[in-house]
Amino acid sequence: MTNATRLSLEVDILGMAIFSKNKTEKDNKAEEKTVSKRRTVFLPLFPHVTEKASAQEDQNKYVFRVPAGATSGQVIEEFVMRFGIKPIKVNIIAARKKARRRGAFVGYKTGHKKVIITLPKDKKIDIVPK
């Protein structure tokens, strides 16, 4: 008997019961999963206040500084939770960590990300009081 024949016999004999059992178990697990409506991650959004960022506010673009591990999905979710406005576009700029030296010791200044959030034309937020 060849390996292919032996394999097909094992599938014929055992396969149907195993496969049907797995399908019912997967269906039960799918029904048990529930999606939480609460916020899963708190993401700090720090306003990045520079001349360039202030000039972009006229175009409804706001610049924030976020942790290096933040994703655009997390940024959108956090922005909607805080300000109640869904952004049109989110651009992320990653600033790399920089080497800093103190004598013989070489350390690193932590990297971060800047996020440019574009809002609809009729929406405005006030990040820095004028």
CSV table of N, CA and C in Angstrom, one decimal:
chain,number,residue,atom,x,y,z
A,1,MET,N,0.9,-1.2,0.0
A,1,MET,CA,0.0,0.0,0.0
A,1,MET,C,0.9,1.2,0.0
A,2,THR,N,0.6,2.2,-0.9
A,2,THR,CA,1.5,3.4,-0.9
A,2,THR,C,1.0,4.4,0.1
A,3,ASN,N,1.9,5.4,0.3
A,3,ASN,CA,1.6,6.5,1.3
A,3,ASN,C,0.3,7.2,0.9
A,4,ALA,N,0.1,7.5,-0.4
A,4,ALA,CA,-1.1,8.3,-0.8
A,4,ALA,C,-2.3,7.5,-0.5
A,5,THR,N,-2.3,6.2,-0.8
A,5,THR,CA,-3.5,5.4,-0.5
A,5,THR,C,-3.8,5.3,1.0
A,6,ARG,N,-2.7,5.1,1.8
A,6,ARG,CA,-2.9,5.0,3.2
A,6,ARG,C,-3.5,6.3,3.7
A,7,LEU,N,-3.0,7.5,3.2
A,7,LEU,CA,-3.5,8.8,3.7
A,7,LEU,C,-4.9,8.9,3.3
A,8,SER,N,-5.3,8.5,2.1
A,8,SER,CA,-6.7,8.7,1.7
A,8,SER,C,-7.6,7.8,2.5
A,9,LEU,N,-7.2,6.6,2.9
A,9,LEU,CA,-8.0,5.7,3.8
A,9,LEU,C,-8.2,6.4,5.1
A,10,GLU,N,-7.1,6.9,5.7
A,10,GLU,CA,-7.2,7.6,7.0
A,10,GLU,C,-8.2,8.7,7.0
A,11,VAL,N,-8.2,9.5,5.9
A,11,VAL,CA,-9.1,10.6,5.8
A,11,VAL,C,-10.5,10.1,5.6
A,12,ASP,N,-10.7,9.0,4.8
A,12,ASP,CA,-12.0,8.5,4.7
A,12,ASP,C,-12.6,7.9,6.0
A,13,ILE,N,-11.8,7.2,6.7
A,13,ILE,CA,-12.2,6.6,8.0
A,13,ILE,C,-12.4,7.6,9.1
A,14,LEU,N,-11.4,8.4,9.3
A,14,LEU,CA,-11.5,9.3,10.5
A,14,LEU,C,-11.9,10.7,10.1
A,15,GLY,N,-11.7,11.2,8.9
A,15,GLY,CA,-11.9,12.5,8.5
A,15,GLY,C,-13.2,13.1,8.7
A,16,MET,N,-14.3,12.4,8.4
A,16,MET,CA,-15.6,13.0,8.4
A,16,MET,C,-16.0,13.3,9.9
A,17,ALA,N,-15.7,12.5,10.8
A,17,ALA,CA,-16.1,12.8,12.2
A,17,ALA,C,-15.3,13.9,12.7
A,18,ILE,N,-14.0,14.0,12.4
A,18,ILE,CA,-13.2,15.0,13.0
A,18,ILE,C,-13.6,16.4,12.4
A,19,PHE,N,-13.8,16.4,11.1
A,19,PHE,CA,-14.1,17.7,10.4
A,19,PHE,C,-15.4,18.2,10.9
A,20,SER,N,-16.4,17.4,11.0
A,20,SER,CA,-17.7,17.8,11.4
A,20,SER,C,-17.7,18.3,12.8
A,21,LYS,N,-16.9,17.7,13.7
A,21,LYS,CA,-16.8,18.1,15.1
A,21,LYS,C,-16.1,19.5,15.2
A,22,ASN,N,-15.1,19.7,14.4
A,22,ASN,CA,-14.4,21.0,14.4
A,22,ASN,C,-15.3,22.1,14.0
A,23,LYS,N,-16.1,21.8,13.0
A,23,LYS,CA,-17.0,22.9,12.5
A,23,LYS,C,-18.0,23.3,13.5
A,24,THR,N,-18.5,22.4,14.3
A,24,THR,CA,-19.5,22.8,15.3
A,24,THR,C,-18.8,23.5,16.4
A,25,GLU,N,-17.6,23.1,16.8
A,25,GLU,CA,-16.8,23.8,17.8
A,25,GLU,C,-16.5,25.2,17.4
A,26,LYS,N,-16.2,25.4,16.1
A,26,LYS,CA,-15.8,26.8,15.6
A,26,LYS,C,-17.1,27.6,15.6
A,27,ASP,N,-18.2,27.1,15.3
A,27,ASP,CA,-19.5,27.8,15.3
A,27,ASP,C,-19.8,28.3,16.7
A,28,ASN,N,-19.6,27.4,17.7
A,28,ASN,CA,-19.9,27.8,19.1
A,28,ASN,C,-19.0,28.9,19.5
A,29,LYS,N,-17.7,28.8,19.2
A,29,LYS,CA,-16.8,29.8,19.6
A,29,LYS,C,-17.1,31.2,18.9
A,30,ALA,N,-17.5,31.2,17.7
A,30,ALA,CA,-17.9,32.4,17.0
A,30,ALA,C,-19.1,33.1,17.7
A,31,GLU,N,-20.0,32.3,18.2
A,31,GLU,CA,-21.2,32.9,18.8
A,31,GLU,C,-20.8,33.5,20.2
A,32,GLU,N,-19.8,32.9,20.8
A,32,GLU,CA,-19.4,33.4,22.2
A,32,GLU,C,-18.7,34.7,22.1
A,33,LYS,N,-18.0,35.1,21.0
A,33,LYS,CA,-17.2,36.3,20.9
A,33,LYS,C,-18.2,37.5,21.0
A,34,THR,N,-17.8,38.5,21.8
A,34,THR,CA,-18.6,39.7,21.8
A,34,THR,C,-17.6,40.9,21.7
A,35,VAL,N,-18.0,41.9,21.1
A,35,VAL,CA,-17.2,43.1,20.9
A,35,VAL,C,-17.5,44.1,21.9
A,36,SER,N,-16.4,44.6,22.6
A,36,SER,CA,-16.6,45.6,23.6
A,36,SER,C,-16.7,47.0,23.0
A,37,LYS,N,-17.6,47.8,23.5
A,37,LYS,CA,-17.8,49.2,23.0
A,37,LYS,C,-16.9,50.2,23.7
A,38,ARG,N,-16.2,49.7,24.8
A,38,ARG,CA,-15.4,50.7,25.5
A,38,ARG,C,-14.1,50.9,24.8
A,39,ARG,N,-13.4,52.0,25.2
A,39,ARG,CA,-12.1,52.3,24.7
A,39,ARG,C,-11.1,51.3,25.2
A,40,THR,N,-10.3,50.7,24.3
A,40,THR,CA,-9.3,49.7,24.7
A,40,THR,C,-8.0,50.3,25.0
A,41,VAL,N,-7.6,51.4,24.4
A,41,VAL,CA,-6.3,52.0,24.6
A,41,VAL,C,-6.4,53.5,24.8
A,42,PHE,N,-5.7,54.0,25.8
A,42,PHE,CA,-5.7,55.4,26.0
A,42,PHE,C,-4.4,55.9,25.3
A,43,LEU,N,-4.6,56.8,24.4
A,43,LEU,CA,-3.4,57.3,23.6
A,43,LEU,C,-3.3,58.8,23.9
A,44,PRO,N,-2.1,59.2,24.4
A,44,PRO,CA,-2.0,60.6,24.7
A,44,PRO,C,-1.7,61.3,23.4
A,45,LEU,N,-2.5,62.4,23.2
A,45,LEU,CA,-2.3,63.3,22.0
A,45,LEU,C,-1.8,64.6,22.5
A,46,PHE,N,-0.6,64.9,22.3
A,46,PHE,CA,0.0,66.2,22.7
A,46,PHE,C,0.0,67.1,21.6
A,47,PRO,N,-0.5,68.3,21.7
A,47,PRO,CA,-0.5,69.3,20.6
A,47,PRO,C,1.0,69.7,20.3
A,48,HIS,N,1.4,69.7,19.0
A,48,HIS,CA,2.7,70.0,18.6
A,48,HIS,C,2.7,71.5,18.1
A,49,VAL,N,3.1,72.4,19.0
A,49,VAL,CA,2.9,73.8,18.8
A,49,VAL,C,4.2,74.4,18.2
A,50,THR,N,4.2,74.7,16.9
A,50,THR,CA,5.2,75.3,16.2
A,50,THR,C,4.6,76.4,15.2
A,51,GLU,N,5.5,77.2,14.6
A,51,GLU,CA,5.0,78.1,13.7
A,51,GLU,C,4.3,77.4,12.5
A,52,LYS,N,5.0,76.4,12.0
A,52,LYS,CA,4.5,75.6,10.9
A,52,LYS,C,3.1,75.0,11.2
A,53,ALA,N,3.0,74.4,12.4
A,53,ALA,CA,1.8,73.8,12.8
A,53,ALA,C,0.6,74.8,12.9
A,54,SER,N,1.0,76.0,13.5
A,54,SER,CA,0.0,77.0,13.6
A,54,SER,C,-0.5,77.5,12.2
A,55,ALA,N,0.4,77.6,11.3
A,55,ALA,CA,0.0,78.0,9.9
A,55,ALA,C,-0.9,77.0,9.2
A,56,GLN,N,-0.8,75.7,9.6
A,56,GLN,CA,-1.6,74.7,9.0
A,56,GLN,C,-3.0,74.7,9.5
A,57,GLU,N,-3.2,75.3,10.7
A,57,GLU,CA,-4.6,75.3,11.2
A,57,GLU,C,-5.6,76.1,10.3
A,58,ASP,N,-5.1,77.0,9.5
A,58,ASP,CA,-5.9,77.7,8.5
A,58,ASP,C,-6.5,76.7,7.5
A,59,GLN,N,-5.8,75.6,7.2
A,59,GLN,CA,-6.2,74.6,6.3
A,59,GLN,C,-6.9,73.4,6.9
A,60,ASN,N,-7.3,73.6,8.2
A,60,ASN,CA,-8.0,72.6,9.0
A,60,ASN,C,-7.1,71.4,9.2
A,61,LYS,N,-5.8,71.6,9.4
A,61,LYS,CA,-4.8,70.5,9.7
A,61,LYS,C,-4.3,70.8,11.1
A,62,TYR,N,-4.3,69.8,11.9
A,62,TYR,CA,-3.8,70.0,13.3
A,62,TYR,C,-2.8,68.9,13.5
A,63,VAL,N,-1.7,69.4,14.2
A,63,VAL,CA,-0.5,68.5,14.4
A,63,VAL,C,-0.5,68.1,15.9
A,64,PHE,N,-0.3,66.8,16.1
A,64,PHE,CA,-0.2,66.2,17.5
A,64,PHE,C,1.0,65.4,17.5
A,65,ARG,N,1.6,65.2,18.7
A,65,ARG,CA,2.7,64.3,19.0
A,65,ARG,C,2.1,63.1,19.7
A,66,VAL,N,2.4,61.9,19.2
A,66,VAL,CA,1.9,60.6,19.8
A,66,VAL,C,3.1,59.7,20.1
A,67,PRO,N,2.9,58.6,20.9
A,67,PRO,CA,4.0,57.7,21.2
A,67,PRO,C,4.4,57.0,19.9
A,68,ALA,N,5.6,56.4,19.9
A,68,ALA,CA,6.2,55.8,18.7
A,68,ALA,C,5.4,54.6,18.3
A,69,GLY,N,4.7,53.9,19.2
A,69,GLY,CA,4.0,52.7,18.8
A,69,GLY,C,2.6,52.9,18.3
A,70,ALA,N,2.2,54.1,18.2
A,70,ALA,CA,0.8,54.4,17.8
A,70,ALA,C,0.5,54.2,16.4
A,71,THR,N,-0.7,53.6,16.1
A,71,THR,CA,-1.1,53.4,14.7
A,71,THR,C,-2.1,54.4,14.3
A,72,SER,N,-2.4,54.5,13.0
A,72,SER,CA,-3.4,55.5,12.6
A,72,SER,C,-4.8,55.2,13.0
A,73,GLY,N,-5.1,53.9,13.1
A,73,GLY,CA,-6.4,53.5,13.6
A,73,GLY,C,-6.6,53.9,15.1
A,74,GLN,N,-5.6,53.7,15.9
A,74,GLN,CA,-5.7,54.1,17.3
A,74,GLN,C,-5.8,55.6,17.4
A,75,VAL,N,-5.1,56.4,16.5
A,75,VAL,CA,-5.1,57.8,16.6
A,75,VAL,C,-6.5,58.3,16.2
A,76,ILE,N,-7.1,57.7,15.2
A,76,ILE,CA,-8.5,58.1,14.8
A,76,ILE,C,-9.5,57.8,15.9
A,77,GLU,N,-9.4,56.6,16.5
A,77,GLU,CA,-10.3,56.3,17.6
A,77,GLU,C,-10.2,57.2,18.8
A,78,GLU,N,-9.0,57.6,19.1
A,78,GLU,CA,-8.7,58.5,20.3
A,78,GLU,C,-9.2,59.9,19.9
A,79,PHE,N,-9.0,60.4,18.7
A,79,PHE,CA,-9.4,61.7,18.3
A,79,PHE,C,-11.0,61.8,18.3
A,80,VAL,N,-11.6,60.8,17.8
A,80,VAL,CA,-13.1,60.8,17.8
A,80,VAL,C,-13.6,60.8,19.3
A,81,MET,N,-13.0,60.0,20.1
A,81,MET,CA,-13.4,59.9,21.5
A,81,MET,C,-13.3,61.3,22.2
A,82,ARG,N,-12.2,62.0,22.0
A,82,ARG,CA,-11.9,63.3,22.6
A,82,ARG,C,-12.7,64.4,22.1
A,83,PHE,N,-12.7,64.6,20.8
A,83,PHE,CA,-13.3,65.7,20.1
A,83,PHE,C,-14.6,65.5,19.5
A,84,GLY,N,-15.0,64.3,19.2
A,84,GLY,CA,-16.3,64.0,18.6
A,84,GLY,C,-16.4,64.3,17.2
A,85,ILE,N,-15.2,64.4,16.5
A,85,ILE,CA,-15.2,64.7,15.1
A,85,ILE,C,-14.4,63.6,14.4
A,86,LYS,N,-14.9,63.1,13.3
A,86,LYS,CA,-14.2,62.1,12.5
A,86,LYS,C,-13.3,62.8,11.5
A,87,PRO,N,-12.0,62.6,11.5
A,87,PRO,CA,-11.1,63.2,10.6
A,87,PRO,C,-11.2,62.7,9.2
A,88,ILE,N,-10.9,63.6,8.2
A,88,ILE,CA,-10.9,63.1,6.8
A,88,ILE,C,-9.7,62.3,6.5
A,89,LYS,N,-8.5,62.8,7.0
A,89,LYS,CA,-7.3,62.2,6.7
A,89,LYS,C,-6.3,62.2,7.9
A,90,VAL,N,-5.5,61.2,8.0
A,90,VAL,CA,-4.5,61.2,9.1
A,90,VAL,C,-3.2,60.8,8.4
A,91,ASN,N,-2.2,61.7,8.6
A,91,ASN,CA,-0.8,61.4,8.1
A,91,ASN,C,0.1,61.3,9.3
A,92,ILE,N,0.9,60.2,9.3
A,92,ILE,CA,1.8,60.0,10.4
A,92,ILE,C,3.3,60.2,9.9
A,93,ILE,N,4.0,60.9,10.7
A,93,ILE,CA,5.5,61.2,10.4
A,93,ILE,C,6.2,60.6,11.6
A,94,ALA,N,7.1,59.7,11.3
A,94,ALA,CA,7.9,59.0,12.4
A,94,ALA,C,9.3,59.7,12.5
A,95,ALA,N,9.5,60.2,13.7
A,95,ALA,CA,10.8,60.8,14.0
A,95,ALA,C,11.7,59.8,14.7
A,96,ARG,N,12.8,59.5,14.1
A,96,ARG,CA,13.7,58.4,14.6
A,96,ARG,C,14.4,58.8,15.9
A,97,LYS,N,14.8,57.8,16.7
A,97,LYS,CA,15.5,58.1,17.9
A,97,LYS,C,16.9,58.6,17.5
A,98,LYS,N,17.4,59.5,18.3
A,98,LYS,CA,18.7,60.1,18.0
A,98,LYS,C,19.8,59.7,19.1
A,99,ALA,N,21.0,59.4,18.7
A,99,ALA,CA,22.0,59.0,19.6
A,99,ALA,C,22.5,60.3,20.3
A,100,ARG,N,22.7,60.2,21.6
A,100,ARG,CA,23.2,61.3,22.4
A,100,ARG,C,24.4,60.7,23.2
A,101,ARG,N,25.4,61.4,23.4
A,101,ARG,CA,26.6,60.9,24.0
A,101,ARG,C,27.0,61.8,25.2
A,102,ARG,N,27.3,61.1,26.3
A,102,ARG,CA,27.7,61.8,27.5
A,102,ARG,C,29.0,61.1,28.0
A,103,GLY,N,30.1,61.6,27.6
A,103,GLY,CA,31.4,61.0,27.9
A,103,GLY,C,31.5,59.7,27.1
A,104,ALA,N,31.8,58.6,27.7
A,104,ALA,CA,31.9,57.3,27.0
A,104,ALA,C,30.6,56.6,26.8
A,105,PHE,N,29.6,57.1,27.5
A,105,PHE,CA,28.3,56.5,27.5
A,105,PHE,C,27.5,57.0,26.3
A,106,VAL,N,27.0,56.1,25.5
A,106,VAL,CA,26.1,56.5,24.4
A,106,VAL,C,24.7,56.1,24.7
A,107,GLY,N,23.8,57.1,24.7
A,107,GLY,CA,22.4,56.8,25.0
A,107,GLY,C,21.6,57.3,23.8
A,108,TYR,N,20.3,57.2,23.9
A,108,TYR,CA,19.4,57.5,22.8
A,108,TYR,C,18.3,58.4,23.3
A,109,LYS,N,18.0,59.4,22.5
A,109,LYS,CA,16.8,60.3,22.8
A,109,LYS,C,15.6,59.6,22.1
A,110,THR,N,14.6,59.3,22.8
A,110,THR,CA,13.5,58.5,22.3
A,110,THR,C,12.9,59.1,21.1
A,111,GLY,N,12.4,58.2,20.2
A,111,GLY,CA,11.7,58.6,19.0
A,111,GLY,C,10.3,58.8,19.3
A,112,HIS,N,9.6,59.5,18.4
A,112,HIS,CA,8.1,59.7,18.5
A,112,HIS,C,7.5,59.8,17.2
A,113,LYS,N,6.2,60.0,17.1
A,113,LYS,CA,5.5,60.2,15.9
A,113,LYS,C,4.8,61.5,15.9
A,114,LYS,N,4.7,62.2,14.8
A,114,LYS,CA,3.8,63.4,14.7
A,114,LYS,C,2.7,63.0,13.8
A,115,VAL,N,1.5,63.4,14.2
A,115,VAL,CA,0.3,63.1,13.4
A,115,VAL,C,-0.3,64.4,12.9
A,116,ILE,N,-0.6,64.4,11.6
A,116,ILE,CA,-1.3,65.6,11.0
A,116,ILE,C,-2.7,65.1,10.7
A,117,ILE,N,-3.6,65.7,11.4
A,117,ILE,CA,-5.0,65.3,11.3
A,117,ILE,C,-5.8,66.4,10.5
A,118,THR,N,-6.4,66.0,9.4
A,118,THR,CA,-7.2,66.9,8.5
A,118,THR,C,-8.6,66.8,8.9
A,119,LEU,N,-9.3,67.9,9.2
A,119,LEU,CA,-10.7,67.9,9.5
A,119,LEU,C,-11.6,68.4,8.4
A,120,PRO,N,-12.9,68.1,8.4
A,120,PRO,CA,-13.8,68.7,7.4
A,120,PRO,C,-13.7,70.2,7.5
A,121,LYS,N,-14.1,70.8,6.3
A,121,LYS,CA,-14.0,72.3,6.3
A,121,LYS,C,-14.9,73.0,7.3
A,122,ASP,N,-16.0,72.5,7.6
A,122,ASP,CA,-16.9,73.2,8.6
A,122,ASP,C,-16.6,72.9,10.0
A,123,LYS,N,-15.6,72.1,10.3
A,123,LYS,CA,-15.2,71.7,11.7
A,123,LYS,C,-13.9,72.4,12.1
A,124,LYS,N,-13.9,72.9,13.4
A,124,LYS,CA,-12.7,73.5,14.0
A,124,LYS,C,-12.6,73.0,15.4
A,125,ILE,N,-11.3,72.9,15.9
A,125,ILE,CA,-11.1,72.6,17.3
A,125,ILE,C,-10.1,73.6,17.8
A,126,ASP,N,-10.2,73.8,19.1
A,126,ASP,CA,-9.3,74.8,19.7
A,126,ASP,C,-8.3,74.1,20.6
A,127,ILE,N,-7.1,73.9,20.1
A,127,ILE,CA,-6.1,73.1,20.9
A,127,ILE,C,-5.4,74.1,21.9
A,128,VAL,N,-4.9,75.2,21.3
A,128,VAL,CA,-4.1,76.2,22.1
A,128,VAL,C,-5.0,77.4,22.2
A,129,PRO,N,-5.3,77.9,23.4
A,129,PRO,CA,-6.0,79.1,23.5
A,129,PRO,C,-5.2,80.3,23.0
A,130,LYS,N,-5.8,81.2,22.2
A,130,LYS,CA,-5.1,82.3,21.6
A,130,LYS,C,-5.3,83.6,22.4
